[in-house]
Short mmCIF file of N, CA, C and O in Angstrom, two decimals:
data_model
loop_
_atom_site.label_atom_id
_atom_site.label_comp_id
_atom_site.label_asym_id
_atom_site.label_seq_id
_atom_site.Cartn_x
_atom_site.Cartn_y
_atom_site.Cartn_z
N HIS A 13 1.27 4.87 -4.65
CA HIS A 13 0.59 3.72 -5.26
C HIS A 13 -0.27 4.14 -6.24
O HIS A 13 -0.60 3.38 -7.23
N PHE A 14 -0.88 5.31 -6.20
CA PHE A 14 -1.74 5.86 -7.19
C PHE A 14 -1.15 5.69 -8.60
O PHE A 14 -1.68 5.19 -9.59
N LYS A 15 0.05 6.28 -8.77
CA LYS A 15 0.66 6.33 -10.08
C LYS A 15 1.03 4.89 -10.53
O LYS A 15 0.94 4.60 -11.73
N ALA A 16 1.51 4.05 -9.62
CA ALA A 16 1.90 2.62 -9.97
C ALA A 16 0.57 2.02 -10.56
O ALA A 16 0.54 1.31 -11.54
N PHE A 17 -0.62 2.17 -9.79
CA PHE A 17 -1.89 1.59 -10.24
C PHE A 17 -2.24 2.19 -11.77
O PHE A 17 -2.72 1.47 -12.53
N GLN A 18 -2.13 3.45 -11.82
CA GLN A 18 -2.42 4.12 -13.05
C GLN A 18 -1.75 3.50 -14.20
O GLN A 18 -2.34 3.04 -15.29
N ASN A 19 -0.43 3.24 -14.07
CA ASN A 19 0.46 2.69 -15.05
C ASN A 19 0.11 1.26 -15.29
O ASN A 19 -0.15 0.84 -16.52
N ILE A 20 0.11 0.48 -14.32
CA ILE A 20 -0.12 -1.04 -14.54
C ILE A 20 -1.60 -1.34 -14.89
O ILE A 20 -1.76 -2.24 -15.81
N LEU A 21 -2.55 -0.55 -14.54
CA LEU A 21 -3.97 -0.90 -15.03
C LEU A 21 -4.06 -0.49 -16.46
O LEU A 21 -4.78 -1.27 -17.26
N SER A 22 -3.37 0.65 -16.91
CA SER A 22 -3.45 1.05 -18.34
C SER A 22 -2.82 -0.06 -19.14
O SER A 22 -3.40 -0.43 -20.19
N GLU A 23 -1.76 -0.46 -18.66
CA GLU A 23 -0.97 -1.58 -19.53
C GLU A 23 -1.78 -2.81 -19.52
O GLU A 23 -1.76 -3.53 -20.54
N ALA A 24 -2.56 -3.24 -18.57
CA ALA A 24 -3.38 -4.40 -18.56
C ALA A 24 -4.62 -4.26 -19.29
O ALA A 24 -5.37 -5.26 -19.41
N GLY A 25 -4.90 -2.99 -19.76
CA GLY A 25 -6.09 -2.77 -20.49
C GLY A 25 -7.39 -2.40 -19.61
O GLY A 25 -8.49 -2.45 -20.19
N TYR A 26 -7.18 -2.28 -18.43
CA TYR A 26 -8.35 -2.02 -17.55
C TYR A 26 -8.90 -0.63 -17.98
O TYR A 26 -8.13 0.27 -18.32
N ASN A 27 -10.16 -0.53 -17.89
CA ASN A 27 -10.86 0.76 -18.31
C ASN A 27 -10.55 1.13 -19.80
O ASN A 27 -10.31 2.31 -20.00
N ASN A 28 -10.35 0.15 -20.55
CA ASN A 28 -9.98 0.20 -21.91
C ASN A 28 -8.70 1.05 -22.12
O ASN A 28 -8.49 1.65 -23.26
N GLY A 29 -7.84 0.84 -21.11
CA GLY A 29 -6.43 1.41 -21.27
C GLY A 29 -6.48 2.92 -20.73
O GLY A 29 -5.35 3.49 -20.75
N VAL A 30 -7.58 3.46 -20.40
CA VAL A 30 -7.73 4.91 -20.03
C VAL A 30 -7.27 4.82 -18.52
O VAL A 30 -7.71 4.11 -17.62
N PRO A 31 -6.29 5.77 -18.18
CA PRO A 31 -5.81 5.71 -16.77
C PRO A 31 -6.83 6.06 -15.77
O PRO A 31 -7.86 6.86 -16.03
N ILE A 32 -6.72 5.41 -14.67
CA ILE A 32 -7.79 5.66 -13.52
C ILE A 32 -7.62 6.95 -12.96
O ILE A 32 -6.48 7.46 -13.20
N GLU A 33 -8.66 7.60 -12.37
CA GLU A 33 -8.44 8.75 -11.63
C GLU A 33 -8.41 8.60 -10.17
O GLU A 33 -8.74 7.48 -9.72
N GLU A 34 -7.96 9.66 -9.45
CA GLU A 34 -7.70 9.59 -8.06
C GLU A 34 -8.92 9.20 -7.27
O GLU A 34 -8.90 8.43 -6.35
N ASP A 35 -10.12 9.63 -7.67
CA ASP A 35 -11.29 9.34 -7.11
C ASP A 35 -11.56 7.74 -7.10
O ASP A 35 -11.89 7.14 -6.07
N PHE A 36 -11.28 7.23 -8.16
CA PHE A 36 -11.49 5.73 -8.33
C PHE A 36 -10.54 4.99 -7.42
O PHE A 36 -10.82 3.96 -6.73
N PHE A 37 -9.37 5.51 -7.46
CA PHE A 37 -8.28 4.84 -6.63
C PHE A 37 -8.67 4.92 -5.14
O PHE A 37 -8.57 4.06 -4.49
N ARG A 38 -9.06 6.03 -4.62
CA ARG A 38 -9.46 6.26 -3.23
C ARG A 38 -10.57 5.32 -2.89
O ARG A 38 -10.67 4.73 -1.86
N THR A 39 -11.53 5.30 -3.79
CA THR A 39 -12.82 4.59 -3.50
C THR A 39 -12.61 3.09 -3.64
O THR A 39 -13.24 2.39 -2.86
N ASN A 40 -11.83 2.50 -4.50
CA ASN A 40 -11.80 1.17 -4.87
C ASN A 40 -10.42 0.44 -4.51
O ASN A 40 -10.39 -0.82 -4.52
N ILE A 41 -9.45 1.22 -4.30
CA ILE A 41 -8.19 0.48 -4.13
C ILE A 41 -7.49 0.91 -2.80
O ILE A 41 -7.03 0.05 -2.11
N SER A 42 -7.36 2.25 -2.47
CA SER A 42 -6.51 2.67 -1.33
C SER A 42 -6.98 2.04 -0.07
O SER A 42 -8.16 1.88 0.31
N GLY A 43 -5.96 1.45 0.53
CA GLY A 43 -6.12 0.86 1.95
C GLY A 43 -6.63 -0.55 1.85
O GLY A 43 -6.71 -1.27 3.05
N ARG A 44 -6.80 -0.99 0.70
CA ARG A 44 -7.25 -2.59 0.59
C ARG A 44 -6.11 -3.49 0.53
O ARG A 44 -4.97 -3.08 0.11
N HIS A 45 -6.36 -4.66 0.62
CA HIS A 45 -5.39 -5.85 0.54
C HIS A 45 -5.23 -6.21 -0.93
O HIS A 45 -6.32 -6.30 -1.47
N ASN A 46 -4.15 -6.44 -1.36
CA ASN A 46 -3.89 -6.79 -2.79
C ASN A 46 -4.79 -7.85 -3.36
O ASN A 46 -5.28 -7.60 -4.38
N PRO A 47 -4.86 -9.06 -2.68
CA PRO A 47 -5.74 -10.15 -3.23
C PRO A 47 -7.12 -9.62 -3.51
O PRO A 47 -7.69 -10.04 -4.45
N GLU A 48 -7.66 -8.86 -2.67
CA GLU A 48 -9.12 -8.40 -2.82
C GLU A 48 -9.14 -7.27 -3.98
O GLU A 48 -10.15 -7.35 -4.66
N ILE A 49 -8.19 -6.50 -4.05
CA ILE A 49 -8.16 -5.57 -5.35
C ILE A 49 -8.16 -6.21 -6.58
O ILE A 49 -8.90 -6.09 -7.37
N ALA A 50 -7.20 -7.20 -6.63
CA ALA A 50 -7.07 -7.92 -7.83
C ALA A 50 -8.26 -8.75 -8.25
O ALA A 50 -8.73 -8.74 -9.45
N ALA A 51 -8.90 -9.37 -7.15
CA ALA A 51 -10.11 -10.20 -7.42
C ALA A 51 -11.29 -9.19 -7.96
O ALA A 51 -11.87 -9.66 -8.78
N ASP A 52 -11.34 -8.00 -7.34
CA ASP A 52 -12.46 -7.12 -7.70
C ASP A 52 -12.20 -6.60 -9.16
O ASP A 52 -13.10 -6.43 -9.92
N LEU A 53 -11.01 -6.12 -9.42
CA LEU A 53 -10.59 -5.53 -10.69
C LEU A 53 -10.59 -6.63 -11.90
O LEU A 53 -10.95 -6.13 -13.07
N PHE A 54 -10.20 -7.83 -11.51
CA PHE A 54 -10.11 -8.66 -12.62
C PHE A 54 -10.69 -10.13 -12.18
O PHE A 54 -10.03 -11.15 -11.98
N PRO A 55 -12.01 -10.10 -12.01
CA PRO A 55 -12.59 -11.35 -11.48
C PRO A 55 -12.54 -12.50 -12.45
O PRO A 55 -12.66 -13.72 -11.98
N ASP A 56 -12.37 -12.39 -13.72
CA ASP A 56 -12.16 -13.39 -14.70
C ASP A 56 -10.76 -14.02 -14.73
O ASP A 56 -10.61 -15.09 -15.42
N TRP A 57 -9.83 -13.41 -14.00
CA TRP A 57 -8.48 -13.90 -14.01
C TRP A 57 -8.32 -14.97 -12.96
O TRP A 57 -9.05 -14.95 -12.00
N SER A 58 -7.38 -15.87 -13.32
CA SER A 58 -7.21 -16.94 -12.27
C SER A 58 -6.42 -16.28 -11.15
O SER A 58 -5.83 -15.11 -11.13
N GLU A 59 -6.36 -17.01 -9.97
CA GLU A 59 -5.75 -16.54 -8.75
C GLU A 59 -4.28 -16.25 -9.08
O GLU A 59 -3.58 -15.29 -8.55
N GLN A 60 -3.61 -17.21 -9.88
CA GLN A 60 -2.24 -16.91 -10.32
C GLN A 60 -1.91 -15.72 -11.07
O GLN A 60 -1.02 -14.95 -10.83
N GLN A 61 -2.83 -15.37 -11.97
CA GLN A 61 -2.69 -14.10 -12.75
C GLN A 61 -2.93 -12.85 -11.84
O GLN A 61 -2.24 -11.91 -11.96
N GLN A 62 -3.91 -12.93 -10.90
CA GLN A 62 -4.14 -11.96 -9.95
C GLN A 62 -2.87 -11.56 -9.05
O GLN A 62 -2.51 -10.62 -8.80
N THR A 63 -2.24 -12.83 -8.60
CA THR A 63 -1.09 -12.68 -7.74
C THR A 63 0.06 -12.06 -8.47
O THR A 63 0.71 -11.27 -7.95
N LEU A 64 0.19 -12.53 -9.78
CA LEU A 64 1.26 -11.95 -10.49
C LEU A 64 1.12 -10.46 -10.86
O LEU A 64 2.07 -9.68 -10.72
N PHE A 65 -0.10 -10.10 -11.14
CA PHE A 65 -0.51 -8.56 -11.22
C PHE A 65 -0.05 -7.85 -9.97
O PHE A 65 0.52 -6.69 -10.10
N SER A 66 -0.54 -8.42 -8.74
CA SER A 66 -0.23 -7.68 -7.58
C SER A 66 1.25 -7.47 -7.34
O SER A 66 1.84 -6.51 -6.91
N GLU A 67 2.05 -8.76 -7.50
CA GLU A 67 3.52 -8.57 -7.41
C GLU A 67 4.11 -7.72 -8.35
O GLU A 67 4.98 -6.89 -7.92
N THR A 68 3.72 -7.57 -9.57
CA THR A 68 4.24 -6.72 -10.51
C THR A 68 4.02 -5.27 -10.13
O THR A 68 4.79 -4.25 -10.17
N LYS A 69 2.79 -4.95 -9.68
CA LYS A 69 2.40 -3.62 -9.20
C LYS A 69 3.27 -3.14 -8.05
O LYS A 69 3.82 -2.05 -8.02
N GLU A 70 3.45 -4.06 -7.10
CA GLU A 70 4.27 -3.73 -5.92
C GLU A 70 5.69 -3.42 -6.37
O GLU A 70 6.37 -2.43 -5.78
N GLN A 71 6.29 -4.16 -7.28
CA GLN A 71 7.53 -3.88 -7.64
C GLN A 71 7.72 -2.57 -8.45
O GLN A 71 8.62 -1.86 -8.22
N LEU A 72 6.62 -2.24 -9.31
CA LEU A 72 6.67 -1.00 -9.95
C LEU A 72 6.59 0.19 -8.82
O LEU A 72 7.26 1.05 -9.07
N PHE A 73 5.83 -0.08 -7.86
CA PHE A 73 5.70 0.96 -6.76
C PHE A 73 7.03 1.21 -6.17
O PHE A 73 7.56 2.33 -5.98
N ARG A 74 7.79 -0.04 -5.83
CA ARG A 74 9.05 0.26 -5.22
C ARG A 74 10.06 0.88 -6.16
O ARG A 74 10.85 1.71 -5.69
N ASP A 75 9.95 0.60 -7.37
CA ASP A 75 10.91 1.24 -8.40
C ASP A 75 10.61 2.79 -8.51
O ASP A 75 11.53 3.51 -8.52
N MET A 76 9.35 3.01 -8.51
CA MET A 76 8.97 4.35 -8.59
C MET A 76 9.35 5.10 -7.40
O MET A 76 9.63 6.34 -7.34
N ALA A 77 9.13 4.59 -6.23
CA ALA A 77 9.23 5.22 -4.93
C ALA A 77 10.77 5.50 -4.60
O ALA A 77 11.08 6.64 -4.09
N GLY A 78 11.56 4.41 -4.82
CA GLY A 78 13.04 4.54 -4.56
C GLY A 78 13.25 5.28 -3.16
O GLY A 78 12.68 4.87 -2.19
N THR A 79 13.97 6.27 -3.23
CA THR A 79 14.27 7.11 -1.99
C THR A 79 13.46 8.47 -2.08
O THR A 79 13.94 9.32 -1.36
N ASP A 80 12.62 8.54 -2.86
CA ASP A 80 11.88 9.88 -2.88
C ASP A 80 10.72 10.04 -2.16
O ASP A 80 9.81 11.02 -2.31
N LEU A 81 10.54 9.16 -1.14
CA LEU A 81 9.51 9.32 -0.24
C LEU A 81 9.71 10.41 0.73
O LEU A 81 10.66 10.65 1.29
N THR A 82 8.50 11.12 1.09
CA THR A 82 8.62 12.09 2.11
C THR A 82 7.47 11.95 3.02
O THR A 82 6.44 11.36 2.67
N PRO A 83 7.63 12.28 4.37
CA PRO A 83 6.53 12.17 5.31
C PRO A 83 5.40 12.98 5.01
O PRO A 83 5.51 14.10 4.38
N LEU A 84 4.18 12.54 5.26
CA LEU A 84 2.91 13.23 5.08
C LEU A 84 3.03 14.41 6.01
O LEU A 84 3.51 14.35 7.01
N PRO A 85 2.45 15.42 5.57
CA PRO A 85 2.41 16.60 6.48
C PRO A 85 1.72 16.35 7.98
O PRO A 85 0.73 15.64 8.02
N GLY A 86 2.52 16.71 8.96
CA GLY A 86 2.04 16.51 10.34
C GLY A 86 2.61 15.09 10.92
O GLY A 86 2.48 15.10 12.14
N LEU A 87 3.21 14.33 10.13
CA LEU A 87 3.75 13.18 10.61
C LEU A 87 4.80 13.32 11.63
O LEU A 87 4.72 12.74 12.87
N LEU A 88 5.73 14.19 11.34
CA LEU A 88 6.94 14.37 12.25
C LEU A 88 6.48 15.03 13.61
O LEU A 88 6.94 14.77 14.57
N ASP A 89 5.45 16.03 13.53
CA ASP A 89 4.89 16.64 14.72
C ASP A 89 4.22 15.59 15.60
O ASP A 89 4.34 15.53 16.81
N PHE A 90 3.46 14.68 14.90
CA PHE A 90 2.77 13.59 15.56
C PHE A 90 3.81 12.72 16.23
O PHE A 90 3.67 12.24 17.41
N ILE A 91 4.91 12.31 15.67
CA ILE A 91 5.87 11.43 16.10
C ILE A 91 6.54 12.19 17.40
O ILE A 91 6.74 11.50 18.45
N ALA A 92 6.80 13.49 17.26
CA ALA A 92 7.33 14.25 18.51
C ALA A 92 6.41 14.18 19.58
O ALA A 92 6.72 14.07 20.81
N TRP A 93 5.09 14.40 19.24
CA TRP A 93 3.97 14.24 20.44
C TRP A 93 3.95 12.90 21.03
O TRP A 93 3.88 12.85 22.15
N VAL A 94 4.00 11.90 20.40
CA VAL A 94 4.11 10.57 20.95
C VAL A 94 5.34 10.34 21.71
O VAL A 94 5.18 9.92 22.82
N ASP A 95 6.49 10.74 21.16
CA ASP A 95 7.80 10.60 22.00
C ASP A 95 7.74 11.35 23.26
O ASP A 95 8.16 10.92 24.23
N ALA A 96 7.16 12.47 23.19
CA ALA A 96 7.12 13.48 24.49
C ALA A 96 6.25 12.86 25.47
O ALA A 96 6.54 13.11 26.71
N ARG A 97 5.43 11.92 25.20
CA ARG A 97 4.49 11.30 26.08
C ARG A 97 4.84 9.96 26.48
O ARG A 97 4.35 9.28 27.35
N GLY A 98 6.05 9.53 25.87
CA GLY A 98 6.57 8.14 26.18
C GLY A 98 5.64 6.98 25.86
O GLY A 98 5.72 5.99 26.43
N LEU A 99 4.79 7.23 24.81
CA LEU A 99 3.77 6.21 24.41
C LEU A 99 4.53 5.14 23.63
O LEU A 99 5.60 5.36 23.02
N ARG A 100 4.02 3.76 23.72
CA ARG A 100 4.57 2.82 22.93
C ARG A 100 4.02 2.93 21.48
O ARG A 100 3.05 3.50 21.23
N LYS A 101 4.94 2.48 20.49
CA LYS A 101 4.56 2.67 19.15
C LYS A 101 4.48 1.40 18.35
O LYS A 101 5.36 0.52 18.57
N GLY A 102 3.45 1.37 17.60
CA GLY A 102 3.31 0.21 16.73
C GLY A 102 2.86 0.71 15.29
O GLY A 102 2.18 1.83 15.24
N ALA A 103 2.98 -0.13 14.26
CA ALA A 103 2.49 0.26 12.92
C ALA A 103 1.60 -0.99 12.37
O ALA A 103 2.04 -2.12 12.56
N VAL A 104 0.63 -0.66 11.72
CA VAL A 104 -0.19 -1.78 11.08
C VAL A 104 -0.37 -1.32 9.63
O VAL A 104 -0.78 -0.14 9.28
N THR A 105 -0.18 -2.24 8.78
CA THR A 105 -0.14 -1.76 7.29
C THR A 105 -0.51 -2.99 6.50
O THR A 105 -0.38 -4.10 6.82
N ASN A 106 -1.22 -2.75 5.34
CA ASN A 106 -1.56 -3.86 4.42
C ASN A 106 -0.48 -3.87 3.36
O ASN A 106 -0.49 -4.64 2.47
N ALA A 107 0.52 -3.05 3.44
CA ALA A 107 1.65 -3.05 2.43
C ALA A 107 2.46 -4.36 2.60
O ALA A 107 2.57 -4.91 3.73
N PRO A 108 2.90 -4.95 1.50
CA PRO A 108 3.78 -6.19 1.69
C PRO A 108 5.11 -5.77 2.41
O PRO A 108 5.53 -4.55 2.57
N ALA A 109 5.79 -6.83 2.95
CA ALA A 109 6.96 -6.62 3.72
C ALA A 109 8.04 -5.74 3.04
O ALA A 109 8.72 -4.92 3.63
N ALA A 110 8.34 -6.05 1.74
CA ALA A 110 9.25 -5.29 1.13
C ALA A 110 8.98 -3.74 0.79
O ALA A 110 9.86 -2.94 1.07
N ASN A 111 7.71 -3.51 0.82
CA ASN A 111 7.30 -2.06 0.64
C ASN A 111 7.42 -1.35 1.99
O ASN A 111 7.80 -0.29 2.04
N THR A 112 7.06 -2.24 3.08
CA THR A 112 7.01 -1.59 4.31
C THR A 112 8.58 -1.18 4.76
O THR A 112 8.79 -0.16 5.27
N GLN A 113 9.45 -2.12 4.47
CA GLN A 113 10.88 -1.91 4.77
C GLN A 113 11.36 -0.67 4.00
O GLN A 113 11.96 0.07 4.58
N LEU A 114 11.00 -0.66 2.70
CA LEU A 114 11.31 0.50 1.90
C LEU A 114 10.89 1.76 2.42
O LEU A 114 11.68 2.76 2.58
N MET A 115 9.56 1.83 2.73
CA MET A 115 9.02 3.14 3.23
C MET A 115 9.57 3.49 4.52
O MET A 115 9.88 4.70 4.81
N LEU A 116 9.56 2.54 5.47
CA LEU A 116 10.10 2.89 6.94
C LEU A 116 11.51 3.30 6.70
O LEU A 116 12.03 4.39 7.34
N GLY A 117 12.38 2.70 5.91
CA GLY A 117 13.76 2.88 5.92
C GLY A 117 13.97 4.34 5.22
O GLY A 117 14.71 5.04 5.64
N ALA A 118 13.10 4.60 4.04
CA ALA A 118 13.38 5.89 3.51
C ALA A 118 12.93 7.07 4.36
O ALA A 118 13.41 8.16 4.22
N LEU A 119 11.88 6.77 5.24
CA LEU A 119 11.61 7.81 6.27
C LEU A 119 12.18 7.83 7.44
O LEU A 119 11.88 8.71 8.35
N GLN A 120 13.30 6.96 7.52
CA GLN A 120 14.11 6.83 8.78
C GLN A 120 13.31 6.38 9.93
O GLN A 120 13.61 6.86 11.10
N LEU A 121 12.33 5.59 9.74
CA LEU A 121 11.44 5.07 10.80
C LEU A 121 11.58 3.60 10.92
O LEU A 121 10.78 2.96 11.74
N ASP A 122 12.60 3.01 10.34
CA ASP A 122 12.85 1.59 10.29
C ASP A 122 13.02 0.95 11.80
O ASP A 122 12.81 -0.26 12.07
N THR A 123 13.51 1.70 12.81
CA THR A 123 13.78 1.24 14.16
C THR A 123 12.78 1.94 15.09
O THR A 123 13.01 1.85 16.34
N TYR A 124 11.89 2.73 14.58
CA TYR A 124 11.08 3.52 15.37
C TYR A 124 10.00 2.77 16.16
O TYR A 124 9.64 3.03 17.32
N PHE A 125 9.39 1.90 15.64
CA PHE A 125 8.23 1.14 15.95
C PHE A 125 8.62 -0.09 16.76
O PHE A 125 9.51 -0.95 16.35
N GLU A 126 7.89 -0.40 17.87
CA GLU A 126 8.18 -1.63 18.65
C GLU A 126 7.77 -2.81 17.95
O GLU A 126 8.40 -3.84 17.95
N THR A 127 6.62 -2.63 17.09
CA THR A 127 6.13 -3.83 16.43
C THR A 127 5.60 -3.22 15.12
O THR A 127 5.08 -2.18 15.13
N VAL A 128 5.68 -3.97 14.11
CA VAL A 128 5.04 -3.79 12.82
C VAL A 128 4.34 -5.00 12.50
O VAL A 128 4.70 -6.15 12.33
N VAL A 129 2.78 -4.71 12.31
CA VAL A 129 1.95 -5.75 11.84
C VAL A 129 1.68 -5.67 10.39
O VAL A 129 1.20 -4.62 9.92
N LEU A 130 1.94 -6.66 9.68
CA LEU A 130 1.66 -6.81 8.09
C LEU A 130 0.26 -7.55 7.88
O LEU A 130 0.15 -8.50 8.46
N GLY A 131 -0.52 -6.87 7.15
CA GLY A 131 -1.75 -7.55 6.83
C GLY A 131 -1.59 -8.91 6.21
O GLY A 131 -2.42 -9.80 6.43
N GLU A 132 -0.61 -9.17 5.44
CA GLU A 132 -0.37 -10.47 4.85
C GLU A 132 -0.03 -11.54 5.83
O GLU A 132 0.05 -12.70 5.41
N GLU A 133 0.35 -11.16 7.01
CA GLU A 133 0.73 -12.14 8.06
C GLU A 133 -0.47 -12.33 8.96
O GLU A 133 -0.49 -13.19 9.86
N CYS A 134 -1.66 -11.79 8.64
CA CYS A 134 -2.83 -11.83 9.45
C CYS A 134 -3.81 -12.73 8.84
O CYS A 134 -3.91 -12.77 7.62
N GLU A 135 -4.75 -13.33 9.70
CA GLU A 135 -5.78 -14.02 9.17
C GLU A 135 -6.67 -13.19 8.20
O GLU A 135 -7.19 -13.56 7.08
N ARG A 136 -7.04 -11.95 8.75
CA ARG A 136 -7.78 -11.00 8.02
C ARG A 136 -7.06 -9.65 8.07
O ARG A 136 -6.62 -9.14 9.21
N ALA A 137 -6.70 -9.01 6.96
CA ALA A 137 -6.00 -7.79 6.84
C ALA A 137 -6.96 -6.61 7.31
O ALA A 137 -8.13 -6.81 7.33
N LYS A 138 -6.31 -5.37 7.34
CA LYS A 138 -7.04 -4.22 7.69
C LYS A 138 -8.37 -4.07 6.70
O LYS A 138 -8.11 -4.44 5.59
N PRO A 139 -9.34 -3.63 7.13
CA PRO A 139 -9.68 -2.92 8.42
C PRO A 139 -9.98 -3.72 9.47
O PRO A 139 -10.50 -3.15 10.63
N PHE A 140 -9.94 -5.10 9.35
CA PHE A 140 -10.37 -6.02 10.44
C PHE A 140 -9.29 -6.11 11.57
O PHE A 140 -8.10 -6.11 11.23
N PRO A 141 -9.65 -6.12 12.87
CA PRO A 141 -8.82 -6.23 13.92
C PRO A 141 -8.16 -7.54 13.87
O PRO A 141 -8.45 -8.54 13.21
#
């Protein structure tokens, strides 16, 4: 997502077209829900413009990610640990459904979780319960 945000924010003229840095991404964007991000970054834009921005960014992310996704270090060990204990498995994400499907499929985890909760389907997205 960092690279997708770098590209689209530069194109939109955010920060006078200067690409954002990872620190800004981690502090202001990462883990947040798209409507909140767009509203904070572009408070003068209409809700329709903010929604279009978010949709365009998500498509850019999917185009960039393709099948080049790899698990974070430790994920496969953690999955083995969970499986060895027979624990139930669920995932919670603020990613849109299309991104979730892409990522889980690319990581071969699309059938792993008993349930997947999408922030866009909740009254309040992460970090709220």
